[in-house]
Tab-separated table of C-alpha atoms and ligand atoms in Angstrom:
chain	number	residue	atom	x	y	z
A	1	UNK	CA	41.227	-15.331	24.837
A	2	UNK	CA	39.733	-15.235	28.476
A	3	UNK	CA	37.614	-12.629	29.034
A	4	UNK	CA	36.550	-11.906	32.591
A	5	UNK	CA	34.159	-9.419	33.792
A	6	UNK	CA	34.408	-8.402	38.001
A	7	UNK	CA	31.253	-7.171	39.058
A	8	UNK	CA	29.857	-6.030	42.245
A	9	UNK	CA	28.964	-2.647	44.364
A	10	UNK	CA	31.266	-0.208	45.213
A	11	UNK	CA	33.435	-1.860	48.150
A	12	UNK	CA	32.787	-5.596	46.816
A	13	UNK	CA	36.770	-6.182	46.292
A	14	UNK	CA	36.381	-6.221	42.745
A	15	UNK	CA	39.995	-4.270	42.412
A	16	UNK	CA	41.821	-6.434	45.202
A	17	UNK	CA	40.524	-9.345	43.284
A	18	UNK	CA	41.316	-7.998	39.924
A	19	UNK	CA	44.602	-7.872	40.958
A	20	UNK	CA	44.756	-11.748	42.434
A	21	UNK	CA	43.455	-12.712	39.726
A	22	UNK	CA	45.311	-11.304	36.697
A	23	UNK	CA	48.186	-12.488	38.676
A	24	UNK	CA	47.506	-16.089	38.769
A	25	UNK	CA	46.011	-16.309	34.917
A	26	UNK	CA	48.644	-13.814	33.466
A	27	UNK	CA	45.983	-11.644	31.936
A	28	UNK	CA	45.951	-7.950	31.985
A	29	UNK	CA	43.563	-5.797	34.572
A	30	UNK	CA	41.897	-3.222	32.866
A	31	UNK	CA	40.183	-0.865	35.820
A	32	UNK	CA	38.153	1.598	33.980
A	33	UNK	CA	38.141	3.760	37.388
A	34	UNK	CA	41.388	3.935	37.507
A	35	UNK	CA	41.678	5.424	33.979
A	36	UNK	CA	39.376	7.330	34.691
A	37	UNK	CA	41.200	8.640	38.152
A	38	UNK	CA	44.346	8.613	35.671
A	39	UNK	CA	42.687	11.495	33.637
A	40	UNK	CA	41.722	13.474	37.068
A	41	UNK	CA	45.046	13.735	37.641
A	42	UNK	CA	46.663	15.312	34.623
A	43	UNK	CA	43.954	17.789	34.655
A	44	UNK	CA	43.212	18.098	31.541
A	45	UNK	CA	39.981	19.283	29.904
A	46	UNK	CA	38.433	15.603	29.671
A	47	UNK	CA	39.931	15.069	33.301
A	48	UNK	CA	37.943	18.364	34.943
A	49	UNK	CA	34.815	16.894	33.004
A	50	UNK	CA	35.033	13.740	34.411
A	51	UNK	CA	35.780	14.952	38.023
A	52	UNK	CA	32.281	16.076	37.901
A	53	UNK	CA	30.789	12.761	37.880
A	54	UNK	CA	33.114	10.970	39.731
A	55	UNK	CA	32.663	13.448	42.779
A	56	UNK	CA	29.442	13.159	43.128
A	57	UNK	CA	29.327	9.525	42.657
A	58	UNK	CA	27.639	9.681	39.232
A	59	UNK	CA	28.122	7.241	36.016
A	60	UNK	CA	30.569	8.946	33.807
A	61	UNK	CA	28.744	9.540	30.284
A	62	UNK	CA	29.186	5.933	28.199
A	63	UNK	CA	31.285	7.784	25.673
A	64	UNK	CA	33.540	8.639	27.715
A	65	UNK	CA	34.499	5.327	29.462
A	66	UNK	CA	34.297	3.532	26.245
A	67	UNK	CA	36.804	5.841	24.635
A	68	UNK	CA	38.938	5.170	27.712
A	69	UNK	CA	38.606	1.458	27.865
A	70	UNK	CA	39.010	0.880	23.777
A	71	UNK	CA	42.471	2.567	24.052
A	72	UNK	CA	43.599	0.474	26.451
A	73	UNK	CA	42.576	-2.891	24.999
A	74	UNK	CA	43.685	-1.721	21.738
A	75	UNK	CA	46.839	-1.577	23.142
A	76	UNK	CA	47.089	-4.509	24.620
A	77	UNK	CA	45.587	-6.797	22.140
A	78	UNK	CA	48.757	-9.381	22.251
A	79	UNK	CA	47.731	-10.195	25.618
A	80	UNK	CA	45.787	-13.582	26.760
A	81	UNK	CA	42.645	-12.023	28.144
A	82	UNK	CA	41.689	-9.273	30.247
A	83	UNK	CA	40.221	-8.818	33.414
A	84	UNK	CA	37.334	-5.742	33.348
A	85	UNK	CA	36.828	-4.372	36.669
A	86	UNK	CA	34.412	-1.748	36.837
A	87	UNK	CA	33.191	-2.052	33.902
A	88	UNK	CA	30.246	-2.641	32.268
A	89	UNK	CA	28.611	-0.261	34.346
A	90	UNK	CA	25.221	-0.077	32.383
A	91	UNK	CA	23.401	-2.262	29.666
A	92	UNK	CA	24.464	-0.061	27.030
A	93	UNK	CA	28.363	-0.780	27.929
A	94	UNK	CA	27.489	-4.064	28.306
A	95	UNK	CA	26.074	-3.855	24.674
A	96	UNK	CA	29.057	-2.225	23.195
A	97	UNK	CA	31.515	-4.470	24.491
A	98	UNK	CA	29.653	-7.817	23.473
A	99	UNK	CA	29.708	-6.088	19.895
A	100	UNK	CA	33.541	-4.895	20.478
A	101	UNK	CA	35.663	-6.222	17.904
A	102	UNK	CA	39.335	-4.568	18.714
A	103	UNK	CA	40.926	-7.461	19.029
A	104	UNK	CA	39.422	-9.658	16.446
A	105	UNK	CA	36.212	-10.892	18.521
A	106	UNK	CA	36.519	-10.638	22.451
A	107	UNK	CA	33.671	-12.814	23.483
A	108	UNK	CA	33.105	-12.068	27.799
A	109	UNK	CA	33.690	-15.843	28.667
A	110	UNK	CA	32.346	-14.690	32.749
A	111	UNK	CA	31.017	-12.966	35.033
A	112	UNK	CA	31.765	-12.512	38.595
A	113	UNK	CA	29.430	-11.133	40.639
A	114	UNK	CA	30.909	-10.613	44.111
A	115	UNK	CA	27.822	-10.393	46.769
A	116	UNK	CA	28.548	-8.673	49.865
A	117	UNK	CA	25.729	-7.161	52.749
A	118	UNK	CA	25.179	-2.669	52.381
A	119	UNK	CA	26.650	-2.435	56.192
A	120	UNK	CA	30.248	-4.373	55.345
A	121	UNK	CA	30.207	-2.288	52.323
A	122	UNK	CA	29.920	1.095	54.109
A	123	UNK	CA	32.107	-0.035	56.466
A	124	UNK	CA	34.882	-1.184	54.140
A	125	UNK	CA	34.628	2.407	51.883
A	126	UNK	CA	34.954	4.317	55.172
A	127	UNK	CA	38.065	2.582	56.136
A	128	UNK	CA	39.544	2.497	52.816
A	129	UNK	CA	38.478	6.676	52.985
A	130	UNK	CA	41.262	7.186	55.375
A	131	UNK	CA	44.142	6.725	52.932
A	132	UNK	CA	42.677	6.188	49.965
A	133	UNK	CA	42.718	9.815	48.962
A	134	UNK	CA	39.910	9.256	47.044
A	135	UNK	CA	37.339	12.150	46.383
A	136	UNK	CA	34.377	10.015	46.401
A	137	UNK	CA	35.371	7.898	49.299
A	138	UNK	CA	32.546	9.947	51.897
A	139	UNK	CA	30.058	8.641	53.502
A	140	UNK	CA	27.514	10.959	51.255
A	141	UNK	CA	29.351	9.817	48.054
A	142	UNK	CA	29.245	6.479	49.181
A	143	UNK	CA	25.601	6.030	49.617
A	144	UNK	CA	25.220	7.696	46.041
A	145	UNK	CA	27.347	5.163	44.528
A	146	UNK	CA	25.707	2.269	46.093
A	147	UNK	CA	22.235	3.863	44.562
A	148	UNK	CA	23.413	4.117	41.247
A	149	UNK	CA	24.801	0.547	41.557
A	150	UNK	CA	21.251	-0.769	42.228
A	151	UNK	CA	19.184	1.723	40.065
A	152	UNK	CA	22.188	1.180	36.991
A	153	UNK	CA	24.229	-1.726	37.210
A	154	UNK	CA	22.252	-3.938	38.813
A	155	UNK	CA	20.197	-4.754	35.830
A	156	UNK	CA	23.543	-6.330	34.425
A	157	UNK	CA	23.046	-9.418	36.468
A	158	UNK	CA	19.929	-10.449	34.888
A	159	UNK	CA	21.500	-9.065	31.642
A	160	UNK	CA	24.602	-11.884	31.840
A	161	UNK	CA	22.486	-14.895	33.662
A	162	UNK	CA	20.465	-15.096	30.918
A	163	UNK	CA	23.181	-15.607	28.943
A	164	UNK	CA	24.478	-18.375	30.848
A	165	UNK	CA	28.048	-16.703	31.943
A	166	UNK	CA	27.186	-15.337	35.156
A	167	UNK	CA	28.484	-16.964	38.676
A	168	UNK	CA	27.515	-15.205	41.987
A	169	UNK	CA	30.323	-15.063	44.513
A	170	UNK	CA	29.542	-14.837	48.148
A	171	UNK	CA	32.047	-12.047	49.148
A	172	UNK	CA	31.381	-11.685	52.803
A	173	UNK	CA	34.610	-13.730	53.569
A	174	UNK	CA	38.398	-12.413	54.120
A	175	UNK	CA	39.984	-11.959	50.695
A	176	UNK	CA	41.962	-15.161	50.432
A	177	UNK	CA	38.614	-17.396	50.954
A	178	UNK	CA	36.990	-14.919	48.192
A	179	UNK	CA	39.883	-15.212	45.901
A	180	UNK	CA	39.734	-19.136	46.596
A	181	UNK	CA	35.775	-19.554	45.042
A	182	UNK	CA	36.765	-17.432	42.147
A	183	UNK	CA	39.645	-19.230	41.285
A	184	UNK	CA	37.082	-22.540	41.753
A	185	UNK	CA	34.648	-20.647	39.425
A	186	UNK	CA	37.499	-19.899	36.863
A	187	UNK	CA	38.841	-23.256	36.845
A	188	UNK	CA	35.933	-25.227	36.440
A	189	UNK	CA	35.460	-23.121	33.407
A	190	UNK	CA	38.743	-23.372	31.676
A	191	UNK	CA	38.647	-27.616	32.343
A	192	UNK	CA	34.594	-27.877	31.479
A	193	UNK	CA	33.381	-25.006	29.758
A	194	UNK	CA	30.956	-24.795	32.645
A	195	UNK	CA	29.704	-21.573	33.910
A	196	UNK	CA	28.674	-22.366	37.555
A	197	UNK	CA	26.002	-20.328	39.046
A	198	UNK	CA	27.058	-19.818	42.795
A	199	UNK	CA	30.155	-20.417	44.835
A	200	UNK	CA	29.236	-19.706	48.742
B	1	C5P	O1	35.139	1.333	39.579
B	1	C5P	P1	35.392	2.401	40.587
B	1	C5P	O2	34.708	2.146	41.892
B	1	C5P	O3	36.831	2.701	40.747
B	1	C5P	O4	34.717	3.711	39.988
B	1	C5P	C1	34.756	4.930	40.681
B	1	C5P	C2	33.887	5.948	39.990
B	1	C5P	O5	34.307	6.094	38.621
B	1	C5P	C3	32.420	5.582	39.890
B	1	C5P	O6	31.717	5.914	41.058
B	1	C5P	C4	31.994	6.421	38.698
B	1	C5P	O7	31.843	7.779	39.048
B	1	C5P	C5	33.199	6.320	37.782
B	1	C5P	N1	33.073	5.196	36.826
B	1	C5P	C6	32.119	5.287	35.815
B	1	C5P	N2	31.984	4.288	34.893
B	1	C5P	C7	32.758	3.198	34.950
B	1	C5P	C8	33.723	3.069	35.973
B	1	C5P	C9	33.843	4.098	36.901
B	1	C5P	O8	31.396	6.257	35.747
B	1	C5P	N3	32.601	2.220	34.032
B	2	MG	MG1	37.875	-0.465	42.263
């Protein structure tokens, strides 16, 4: 299996990538916001409880997420790899998933950290606000989410370079250039088993 993790703030590309990426390596994208959006929508009980986090740009409860994101993989255990996006959020999910064993073992082989500068981000998230008909795409929600990305995810970088699988993506660049250092990153894994620390 290839297990890929896409991390980064809210507005880093990590979906647009996701989606390049699964593409070229024929592994499945599992976007835990998107489930999570998913469940909005069909308004059910779960999906009204969640809507309170999401709207206010709060962490869903770890339960929760890890519920959603064990069903999917469950179902999907035939497939090559997966690509998380959006997930883990905090240490504890990134616990729980190193200790997942759904599908036999399902060892995180990398992380992607995609870099990019508070100012592109806001500016990204407000353009993507105007069709995106997302209920946390505000500027107030916005600035939340990049808060609780520092003060809660953040710590994940540490968290995965001391385990030796982290690579730090500069993501300041259109998304064909981005998509090109990841698929560098990706590849010199697969040929070397080498993890390498920093594509600019
Ligand atoms: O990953 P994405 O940006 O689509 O997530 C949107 C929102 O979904 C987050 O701001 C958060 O409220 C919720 N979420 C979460 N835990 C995750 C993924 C998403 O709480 N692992
Ligand atoms: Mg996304």
């Amino acid at each position: 299996m290839l297990n890929i993790i896409i991390f980064g703030p809210p507005g880093s590309g990590k979906g647009t990538q996701s989606a390049k990426i699964v593409e070229k390596y024929h592994l499945k994208h599992i976007s835990t916001g998107d489930l999570l959006r998913d469940e909005m929508k069909r308004q059910t009980k779960l999906g009204k409880e969640i809507a309170k986090y999401i709207d206010n740009g709060m962490l869903v409860p770890d339960d929760i997420v890890i519920r959603e994101l064990q069903h999917t993989v469950k179902k999907n255990c035939d497939r090559s790899g997966f690509v998380f996006d959006g997930f883990p959020r905090t240490l504890n999910q990134a616990e729980m998933l190193d200790n997942m064993l759904i599908c036999n073992e399902m060892p995180v082989n990398i992380v992607i950290s995609v870099d990019v500068r508070e100012d592109e981000l806001l500016k990204r998230l407000l353009g993507r606000a105007e069709d995106s008909g997302r209920s946390d795409d505000n500027e107030e929600v916005i600035w939340k989410r990049i808060e609780v990305y520092k003060s809660q995810s953040l710590p994940l970088v540490s968290y995965y370079s001391n385990q030796g699988k982290l690579v730090r993506i500069n993501g300041m660049d259109p998304v064909e250039k981005v998509f090109e250092k990841i698929t560098l990153a990706i590849d010199t894994y697969l040929l070397n088993k080498e993890v390498l620390v920093e594509v600019n």
